[in-house]
Coordinates of N, CA, C and O in Angstrom, one line a residue:
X1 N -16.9 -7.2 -30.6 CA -15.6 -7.0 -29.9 C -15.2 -5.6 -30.1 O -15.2 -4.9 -31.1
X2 N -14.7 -5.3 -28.9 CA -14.4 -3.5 -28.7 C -13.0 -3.7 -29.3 O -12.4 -4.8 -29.1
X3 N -12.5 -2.5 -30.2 CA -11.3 -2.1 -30.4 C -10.7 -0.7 -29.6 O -9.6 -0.3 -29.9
X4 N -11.1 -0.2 -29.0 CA -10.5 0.4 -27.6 C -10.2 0.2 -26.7 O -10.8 -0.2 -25.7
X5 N -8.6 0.4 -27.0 CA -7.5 0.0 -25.9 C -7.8 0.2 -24.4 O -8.4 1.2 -24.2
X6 N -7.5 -0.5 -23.4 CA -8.1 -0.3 -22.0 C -6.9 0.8 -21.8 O -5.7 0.7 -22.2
X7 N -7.5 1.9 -21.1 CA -6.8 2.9 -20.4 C -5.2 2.4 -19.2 O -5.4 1.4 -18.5
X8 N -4.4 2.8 -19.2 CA -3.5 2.3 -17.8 C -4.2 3.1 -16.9 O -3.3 3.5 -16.1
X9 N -5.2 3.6 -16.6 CA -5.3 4.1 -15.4 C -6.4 3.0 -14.6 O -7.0 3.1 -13.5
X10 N -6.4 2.0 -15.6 CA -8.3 0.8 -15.5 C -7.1 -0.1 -14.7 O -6.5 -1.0 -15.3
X11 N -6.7 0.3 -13.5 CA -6.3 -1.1 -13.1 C -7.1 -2.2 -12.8 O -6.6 -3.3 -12.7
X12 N -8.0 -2.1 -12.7 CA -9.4 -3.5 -12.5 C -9.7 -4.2 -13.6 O -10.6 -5.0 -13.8
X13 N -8.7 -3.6 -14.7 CA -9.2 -4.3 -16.8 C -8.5 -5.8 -16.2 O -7.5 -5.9 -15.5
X14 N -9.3 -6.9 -16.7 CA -9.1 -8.2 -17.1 C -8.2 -9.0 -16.1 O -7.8 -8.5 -15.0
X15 N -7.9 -9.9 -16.5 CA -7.9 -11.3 -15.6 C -6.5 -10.7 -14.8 O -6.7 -10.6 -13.6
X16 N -5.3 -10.5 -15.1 CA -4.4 -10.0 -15.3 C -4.4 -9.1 -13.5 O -3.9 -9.6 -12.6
X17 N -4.9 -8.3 -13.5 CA -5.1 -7.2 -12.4 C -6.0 -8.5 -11.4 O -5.4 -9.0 -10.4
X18 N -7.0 -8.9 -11.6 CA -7.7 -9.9 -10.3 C -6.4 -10.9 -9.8 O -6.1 -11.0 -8.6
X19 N -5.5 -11.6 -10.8 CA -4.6 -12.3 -10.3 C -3.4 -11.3 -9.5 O -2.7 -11.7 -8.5
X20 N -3.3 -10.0 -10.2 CA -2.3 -9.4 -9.4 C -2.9 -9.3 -7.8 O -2.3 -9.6 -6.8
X21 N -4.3 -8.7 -8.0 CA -4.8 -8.2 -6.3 C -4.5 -9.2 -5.6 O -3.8 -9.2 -4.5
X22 N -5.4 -10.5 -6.5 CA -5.4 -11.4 -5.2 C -3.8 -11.9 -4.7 O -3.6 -12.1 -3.5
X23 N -2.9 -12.1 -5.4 CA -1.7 -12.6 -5.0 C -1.0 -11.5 -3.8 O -0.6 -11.7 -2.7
X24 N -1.1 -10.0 -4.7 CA -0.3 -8.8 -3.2 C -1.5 -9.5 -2.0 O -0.7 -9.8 -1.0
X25 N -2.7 -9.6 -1.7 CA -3.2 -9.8 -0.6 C -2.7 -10.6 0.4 O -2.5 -10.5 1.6
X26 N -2.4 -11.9 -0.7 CA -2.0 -13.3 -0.3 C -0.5 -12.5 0.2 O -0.2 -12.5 1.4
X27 N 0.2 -12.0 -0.5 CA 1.4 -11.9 0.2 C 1.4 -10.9 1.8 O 2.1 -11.1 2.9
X28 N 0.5 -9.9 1.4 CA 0.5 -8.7 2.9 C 0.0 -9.7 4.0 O 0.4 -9.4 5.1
X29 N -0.9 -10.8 3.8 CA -1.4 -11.6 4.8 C -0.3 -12.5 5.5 O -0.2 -12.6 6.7
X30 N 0.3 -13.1 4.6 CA 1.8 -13.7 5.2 C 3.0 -12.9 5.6 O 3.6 -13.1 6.6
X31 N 3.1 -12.0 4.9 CA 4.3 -11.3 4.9 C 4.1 -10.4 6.4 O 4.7 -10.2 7.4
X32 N 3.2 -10.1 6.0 CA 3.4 -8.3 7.2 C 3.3 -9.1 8.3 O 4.0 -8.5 9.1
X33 N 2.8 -10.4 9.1 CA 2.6 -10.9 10.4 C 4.4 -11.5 10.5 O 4.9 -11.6 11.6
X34 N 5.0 -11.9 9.6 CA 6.2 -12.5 9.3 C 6.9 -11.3 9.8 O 7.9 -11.8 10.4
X35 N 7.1 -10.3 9.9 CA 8.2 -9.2 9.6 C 7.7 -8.7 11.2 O 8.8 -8.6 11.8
X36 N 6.7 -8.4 11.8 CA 6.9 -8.2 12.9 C 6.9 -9.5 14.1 O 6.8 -9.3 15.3
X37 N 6.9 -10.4 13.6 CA 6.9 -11.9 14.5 C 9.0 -11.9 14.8 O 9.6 -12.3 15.8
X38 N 9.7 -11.3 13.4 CA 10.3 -11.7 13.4 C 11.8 -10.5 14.8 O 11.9 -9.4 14.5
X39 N 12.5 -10.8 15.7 CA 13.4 -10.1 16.2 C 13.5 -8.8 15.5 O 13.5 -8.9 14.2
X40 N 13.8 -7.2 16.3 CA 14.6 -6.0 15.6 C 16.0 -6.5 15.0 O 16.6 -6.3 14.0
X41 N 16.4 -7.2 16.2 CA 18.2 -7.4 15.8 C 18.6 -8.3 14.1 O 19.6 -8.2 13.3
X42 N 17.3 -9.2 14.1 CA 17.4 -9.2 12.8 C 17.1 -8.7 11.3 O 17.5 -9.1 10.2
X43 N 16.3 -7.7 11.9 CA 15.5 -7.2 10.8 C 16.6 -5.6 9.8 O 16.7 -5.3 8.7
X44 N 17.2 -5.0 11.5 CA 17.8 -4.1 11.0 C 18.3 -3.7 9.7 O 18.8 -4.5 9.0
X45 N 18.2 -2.8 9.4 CA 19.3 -2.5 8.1 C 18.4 -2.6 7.1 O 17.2 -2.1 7.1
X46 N 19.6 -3.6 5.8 CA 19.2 -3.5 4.1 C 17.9 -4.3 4.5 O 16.8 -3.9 4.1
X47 N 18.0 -5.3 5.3 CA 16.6 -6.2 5.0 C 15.3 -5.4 5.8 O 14.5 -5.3 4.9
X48 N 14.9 -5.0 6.6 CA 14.1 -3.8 6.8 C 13.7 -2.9 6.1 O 12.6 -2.4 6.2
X49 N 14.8 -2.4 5.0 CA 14.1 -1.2 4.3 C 13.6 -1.6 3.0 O 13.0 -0.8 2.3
X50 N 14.0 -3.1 2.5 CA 13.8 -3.8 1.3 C 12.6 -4.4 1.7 O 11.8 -4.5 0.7
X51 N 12.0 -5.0 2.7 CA 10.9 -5.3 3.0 C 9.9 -4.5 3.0 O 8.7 -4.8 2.7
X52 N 10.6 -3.0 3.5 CA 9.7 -2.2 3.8 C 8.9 -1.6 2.5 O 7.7 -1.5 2.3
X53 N 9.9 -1.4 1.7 CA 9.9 -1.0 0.2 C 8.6 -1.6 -0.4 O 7.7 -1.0 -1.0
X54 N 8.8 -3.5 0.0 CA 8.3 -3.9 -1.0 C 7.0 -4.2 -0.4 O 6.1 -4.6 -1.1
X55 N 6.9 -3.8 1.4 CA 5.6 -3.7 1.8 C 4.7 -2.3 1.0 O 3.6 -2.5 0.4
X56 N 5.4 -1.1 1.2 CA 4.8 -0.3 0.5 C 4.3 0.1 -1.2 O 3.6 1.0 -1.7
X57 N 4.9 -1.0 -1.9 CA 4.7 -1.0 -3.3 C 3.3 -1.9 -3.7 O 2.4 -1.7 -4.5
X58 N 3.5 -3.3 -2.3 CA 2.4 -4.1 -2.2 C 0.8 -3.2 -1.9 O -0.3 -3.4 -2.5
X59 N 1.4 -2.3 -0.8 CA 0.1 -2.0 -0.5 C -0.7 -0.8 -1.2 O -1.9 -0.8 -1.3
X60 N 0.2 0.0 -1.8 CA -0.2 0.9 -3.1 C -0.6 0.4 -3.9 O -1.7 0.7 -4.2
X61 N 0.1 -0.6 -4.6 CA -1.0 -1.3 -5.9 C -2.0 -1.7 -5.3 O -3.0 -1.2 -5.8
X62 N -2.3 -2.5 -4.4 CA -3.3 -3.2 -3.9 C -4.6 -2.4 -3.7 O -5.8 -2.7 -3.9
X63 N -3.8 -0.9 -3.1 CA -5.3 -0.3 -2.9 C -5.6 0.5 -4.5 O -6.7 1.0 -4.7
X64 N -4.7 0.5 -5.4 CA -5.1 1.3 -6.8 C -5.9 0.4 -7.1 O -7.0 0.8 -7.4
X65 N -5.9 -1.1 -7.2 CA -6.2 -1.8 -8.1 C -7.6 -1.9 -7.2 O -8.6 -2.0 -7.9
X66 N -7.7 -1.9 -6.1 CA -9.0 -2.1 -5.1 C -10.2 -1.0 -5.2 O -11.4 -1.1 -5.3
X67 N -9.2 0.4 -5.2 CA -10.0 1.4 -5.5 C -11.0 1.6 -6.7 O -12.0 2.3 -6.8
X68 N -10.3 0.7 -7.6 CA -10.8 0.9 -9.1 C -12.2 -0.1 -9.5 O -13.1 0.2 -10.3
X69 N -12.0 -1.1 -8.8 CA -12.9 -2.2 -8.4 C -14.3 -1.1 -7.7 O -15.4 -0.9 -8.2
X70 N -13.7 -0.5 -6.7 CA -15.0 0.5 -6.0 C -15.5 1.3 -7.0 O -16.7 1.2 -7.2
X71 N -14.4 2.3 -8.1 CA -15.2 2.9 -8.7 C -15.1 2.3 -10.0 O -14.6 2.9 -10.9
X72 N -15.3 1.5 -10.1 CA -15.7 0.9 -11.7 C -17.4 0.3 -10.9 O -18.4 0.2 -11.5
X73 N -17.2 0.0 -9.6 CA -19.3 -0.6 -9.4 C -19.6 1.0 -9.0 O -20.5 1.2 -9.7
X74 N -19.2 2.0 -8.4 CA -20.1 2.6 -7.8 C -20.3 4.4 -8.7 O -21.3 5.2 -8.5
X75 N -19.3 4.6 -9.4 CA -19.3 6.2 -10.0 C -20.1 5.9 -11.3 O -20.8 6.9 -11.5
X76 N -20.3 4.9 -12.1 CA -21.4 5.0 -13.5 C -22.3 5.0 -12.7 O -23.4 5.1 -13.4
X77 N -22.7 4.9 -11.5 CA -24.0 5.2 -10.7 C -24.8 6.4 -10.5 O -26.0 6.7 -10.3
X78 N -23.3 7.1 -10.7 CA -23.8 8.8 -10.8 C -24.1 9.3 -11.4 O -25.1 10.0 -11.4
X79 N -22.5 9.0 -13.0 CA -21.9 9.5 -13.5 C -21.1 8.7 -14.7 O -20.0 8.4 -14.4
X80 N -21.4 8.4 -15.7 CA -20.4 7.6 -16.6 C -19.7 8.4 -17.2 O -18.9 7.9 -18.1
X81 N -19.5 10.0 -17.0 CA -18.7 11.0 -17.5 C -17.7 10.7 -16.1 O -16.5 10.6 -16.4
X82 N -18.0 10.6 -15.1 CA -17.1 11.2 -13.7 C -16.1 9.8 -13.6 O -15.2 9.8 -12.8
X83 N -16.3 8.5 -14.6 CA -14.9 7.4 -14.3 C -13.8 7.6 -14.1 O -13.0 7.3 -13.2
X84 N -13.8 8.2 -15.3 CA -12.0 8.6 -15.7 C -11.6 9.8 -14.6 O -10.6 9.3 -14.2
X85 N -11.7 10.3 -14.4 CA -11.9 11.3 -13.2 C -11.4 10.7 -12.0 O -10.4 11.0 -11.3
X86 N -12.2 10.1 -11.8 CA -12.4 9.2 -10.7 C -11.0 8.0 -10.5 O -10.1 7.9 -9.7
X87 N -11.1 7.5 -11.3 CA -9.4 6.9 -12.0 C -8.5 7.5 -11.7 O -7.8 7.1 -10.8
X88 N -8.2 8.5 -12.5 CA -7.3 9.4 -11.9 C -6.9 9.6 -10.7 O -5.8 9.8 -10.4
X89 N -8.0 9.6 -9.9 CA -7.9 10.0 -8.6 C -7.5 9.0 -7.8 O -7.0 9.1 -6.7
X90 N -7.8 8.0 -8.5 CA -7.2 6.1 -7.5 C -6.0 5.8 -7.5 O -5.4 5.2 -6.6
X91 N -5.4 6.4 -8.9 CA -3.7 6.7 -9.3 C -3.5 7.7 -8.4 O -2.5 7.3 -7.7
X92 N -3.8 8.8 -8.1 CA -3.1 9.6 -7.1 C -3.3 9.2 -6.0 O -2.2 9.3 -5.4
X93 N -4.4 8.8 -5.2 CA -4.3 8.3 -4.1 C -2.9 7.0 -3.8 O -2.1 7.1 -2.9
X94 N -3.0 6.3 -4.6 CA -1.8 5.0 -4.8 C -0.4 5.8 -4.8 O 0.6 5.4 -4.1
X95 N -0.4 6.8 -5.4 CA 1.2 7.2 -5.7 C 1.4 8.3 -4.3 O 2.4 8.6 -3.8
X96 N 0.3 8.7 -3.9 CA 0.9 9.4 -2.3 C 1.0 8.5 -1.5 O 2.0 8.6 -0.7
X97 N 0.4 7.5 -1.3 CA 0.4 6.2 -0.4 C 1.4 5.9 -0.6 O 1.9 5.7 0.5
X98 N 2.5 5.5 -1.8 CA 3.6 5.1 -2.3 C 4.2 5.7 -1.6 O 4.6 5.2 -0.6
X99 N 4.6 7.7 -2.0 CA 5.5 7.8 -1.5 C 5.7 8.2 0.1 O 6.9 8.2 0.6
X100 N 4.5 8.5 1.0 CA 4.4 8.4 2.1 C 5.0 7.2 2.8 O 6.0 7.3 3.6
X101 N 4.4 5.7 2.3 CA 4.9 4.5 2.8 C 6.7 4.2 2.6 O 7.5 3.7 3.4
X102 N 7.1 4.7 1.0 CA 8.3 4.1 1.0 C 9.2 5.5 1.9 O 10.5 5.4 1.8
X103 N 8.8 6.5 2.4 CA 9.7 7.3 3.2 C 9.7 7.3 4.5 O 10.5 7.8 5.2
X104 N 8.8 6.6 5.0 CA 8.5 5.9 5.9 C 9.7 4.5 5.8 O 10.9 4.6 6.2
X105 N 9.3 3.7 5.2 CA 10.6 2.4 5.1 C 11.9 2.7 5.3 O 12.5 1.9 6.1
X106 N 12.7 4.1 4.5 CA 13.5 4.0 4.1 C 14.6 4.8 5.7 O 15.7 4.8 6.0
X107 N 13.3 5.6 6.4 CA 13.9 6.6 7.6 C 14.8 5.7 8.5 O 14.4 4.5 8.2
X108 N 15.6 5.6 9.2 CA 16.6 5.2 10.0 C 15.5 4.8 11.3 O 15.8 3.7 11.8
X109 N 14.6 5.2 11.8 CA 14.1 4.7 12.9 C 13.2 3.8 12.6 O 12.1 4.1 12.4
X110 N 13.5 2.5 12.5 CA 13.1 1.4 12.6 C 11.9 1.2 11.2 O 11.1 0.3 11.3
X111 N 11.7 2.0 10.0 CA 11.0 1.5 8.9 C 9.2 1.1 9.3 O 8.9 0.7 10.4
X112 N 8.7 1.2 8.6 CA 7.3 0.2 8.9 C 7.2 0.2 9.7 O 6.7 1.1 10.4
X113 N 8.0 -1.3 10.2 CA 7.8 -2.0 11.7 C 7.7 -1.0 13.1 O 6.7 -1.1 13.9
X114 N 8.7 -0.1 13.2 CA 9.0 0.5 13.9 C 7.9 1.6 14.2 O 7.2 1.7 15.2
X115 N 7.9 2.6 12.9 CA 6.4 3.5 13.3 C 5.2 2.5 14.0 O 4.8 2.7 15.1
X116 N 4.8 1.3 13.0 CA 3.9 0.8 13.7 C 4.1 0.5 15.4 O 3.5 0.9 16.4
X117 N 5.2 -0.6 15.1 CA 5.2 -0.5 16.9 C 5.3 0.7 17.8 O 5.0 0.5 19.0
X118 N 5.6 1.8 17.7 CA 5.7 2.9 18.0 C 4.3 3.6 18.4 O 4.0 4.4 19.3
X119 N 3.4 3.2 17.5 CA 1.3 3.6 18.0 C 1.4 3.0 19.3 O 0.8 3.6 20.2
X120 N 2.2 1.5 19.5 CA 1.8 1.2 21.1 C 3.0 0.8 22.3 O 3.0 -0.1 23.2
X121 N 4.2 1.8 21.8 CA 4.4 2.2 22.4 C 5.0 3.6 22.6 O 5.2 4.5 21.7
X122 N 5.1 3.7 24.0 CA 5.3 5.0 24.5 C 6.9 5.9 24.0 O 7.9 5.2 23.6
X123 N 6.8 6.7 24.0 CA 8.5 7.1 24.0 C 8.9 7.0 25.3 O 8.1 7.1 26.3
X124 N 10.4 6.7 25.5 CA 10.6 7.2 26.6 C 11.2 8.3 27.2 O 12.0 9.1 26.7
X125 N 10.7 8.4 28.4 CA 11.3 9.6 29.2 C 12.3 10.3 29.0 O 13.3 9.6 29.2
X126 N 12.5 11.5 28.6 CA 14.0 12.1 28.7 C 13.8 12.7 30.3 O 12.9 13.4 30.7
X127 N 14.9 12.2 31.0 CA 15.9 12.7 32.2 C 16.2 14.2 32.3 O 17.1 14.7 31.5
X128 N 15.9 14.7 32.9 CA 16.6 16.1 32.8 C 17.3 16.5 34.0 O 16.8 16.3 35.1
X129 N 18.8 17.0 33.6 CA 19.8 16.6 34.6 C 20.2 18.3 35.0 O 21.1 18.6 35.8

């Protein structure tokens, strides 16, 4: 039995992190089809950006904890010096994703939902008078 503490950057250490991934998945699979199913006129406001919030915290951990899974099978392939490195790097990818996503949520034009629906559609035309 090892007495070295698992690092906080090992989000893929023990049972704990598999129950977290799989549950955020379970949730982005219900949730994100729920939130755009659901009317703008309802969504507006506090509950939009609290959604949005908590879409973007979902999906940051999800991909730290996912990324770590990739390099815990694939960098001792290289590299059993380049892990931790590598770790590192899954935490910063997660915390830009973080704050990209939640300033995105939090902007007045429509959060999440809004950018997304916005890839298909168009703006509209300004008039010029």
């Amino acid at each position: 039995m090892s007495t070295k503490s698992a690092s906080p950057l090992e989000a893929d250490a023990g049972g704990v992190a598999t129950h977290a991934h799989h549950a955020m998945t379970t949730f982005l699979v219900v949730a994100a089809p729920a939130m755009f199913a659901v009317p703008d006129s309802m969504t507006d406001g506090f509950l939009d950006k609290a959604f949005g919030l908590l879409v973007a915290v979902n999906v940051s951990a999800h991909s730290w904890i996912g990324l770590n899974y990739v390099a815990t099978d694939y960098v001792p392939k290289v590299s059993k010096k380049l892990l931790p490195p590598a770790r590192l790097a899954c935490a910063g990818v997660a915390l830009v994703t973080l704050g990209g996503l939640s300033k995105i949520a939090l902007n007045n034009k429509g959060g999440i939902k809004g950018t997304v629906k916005g890839l298909w559609n168009p703006r509209p035309k300004e008039t010029e008078e």
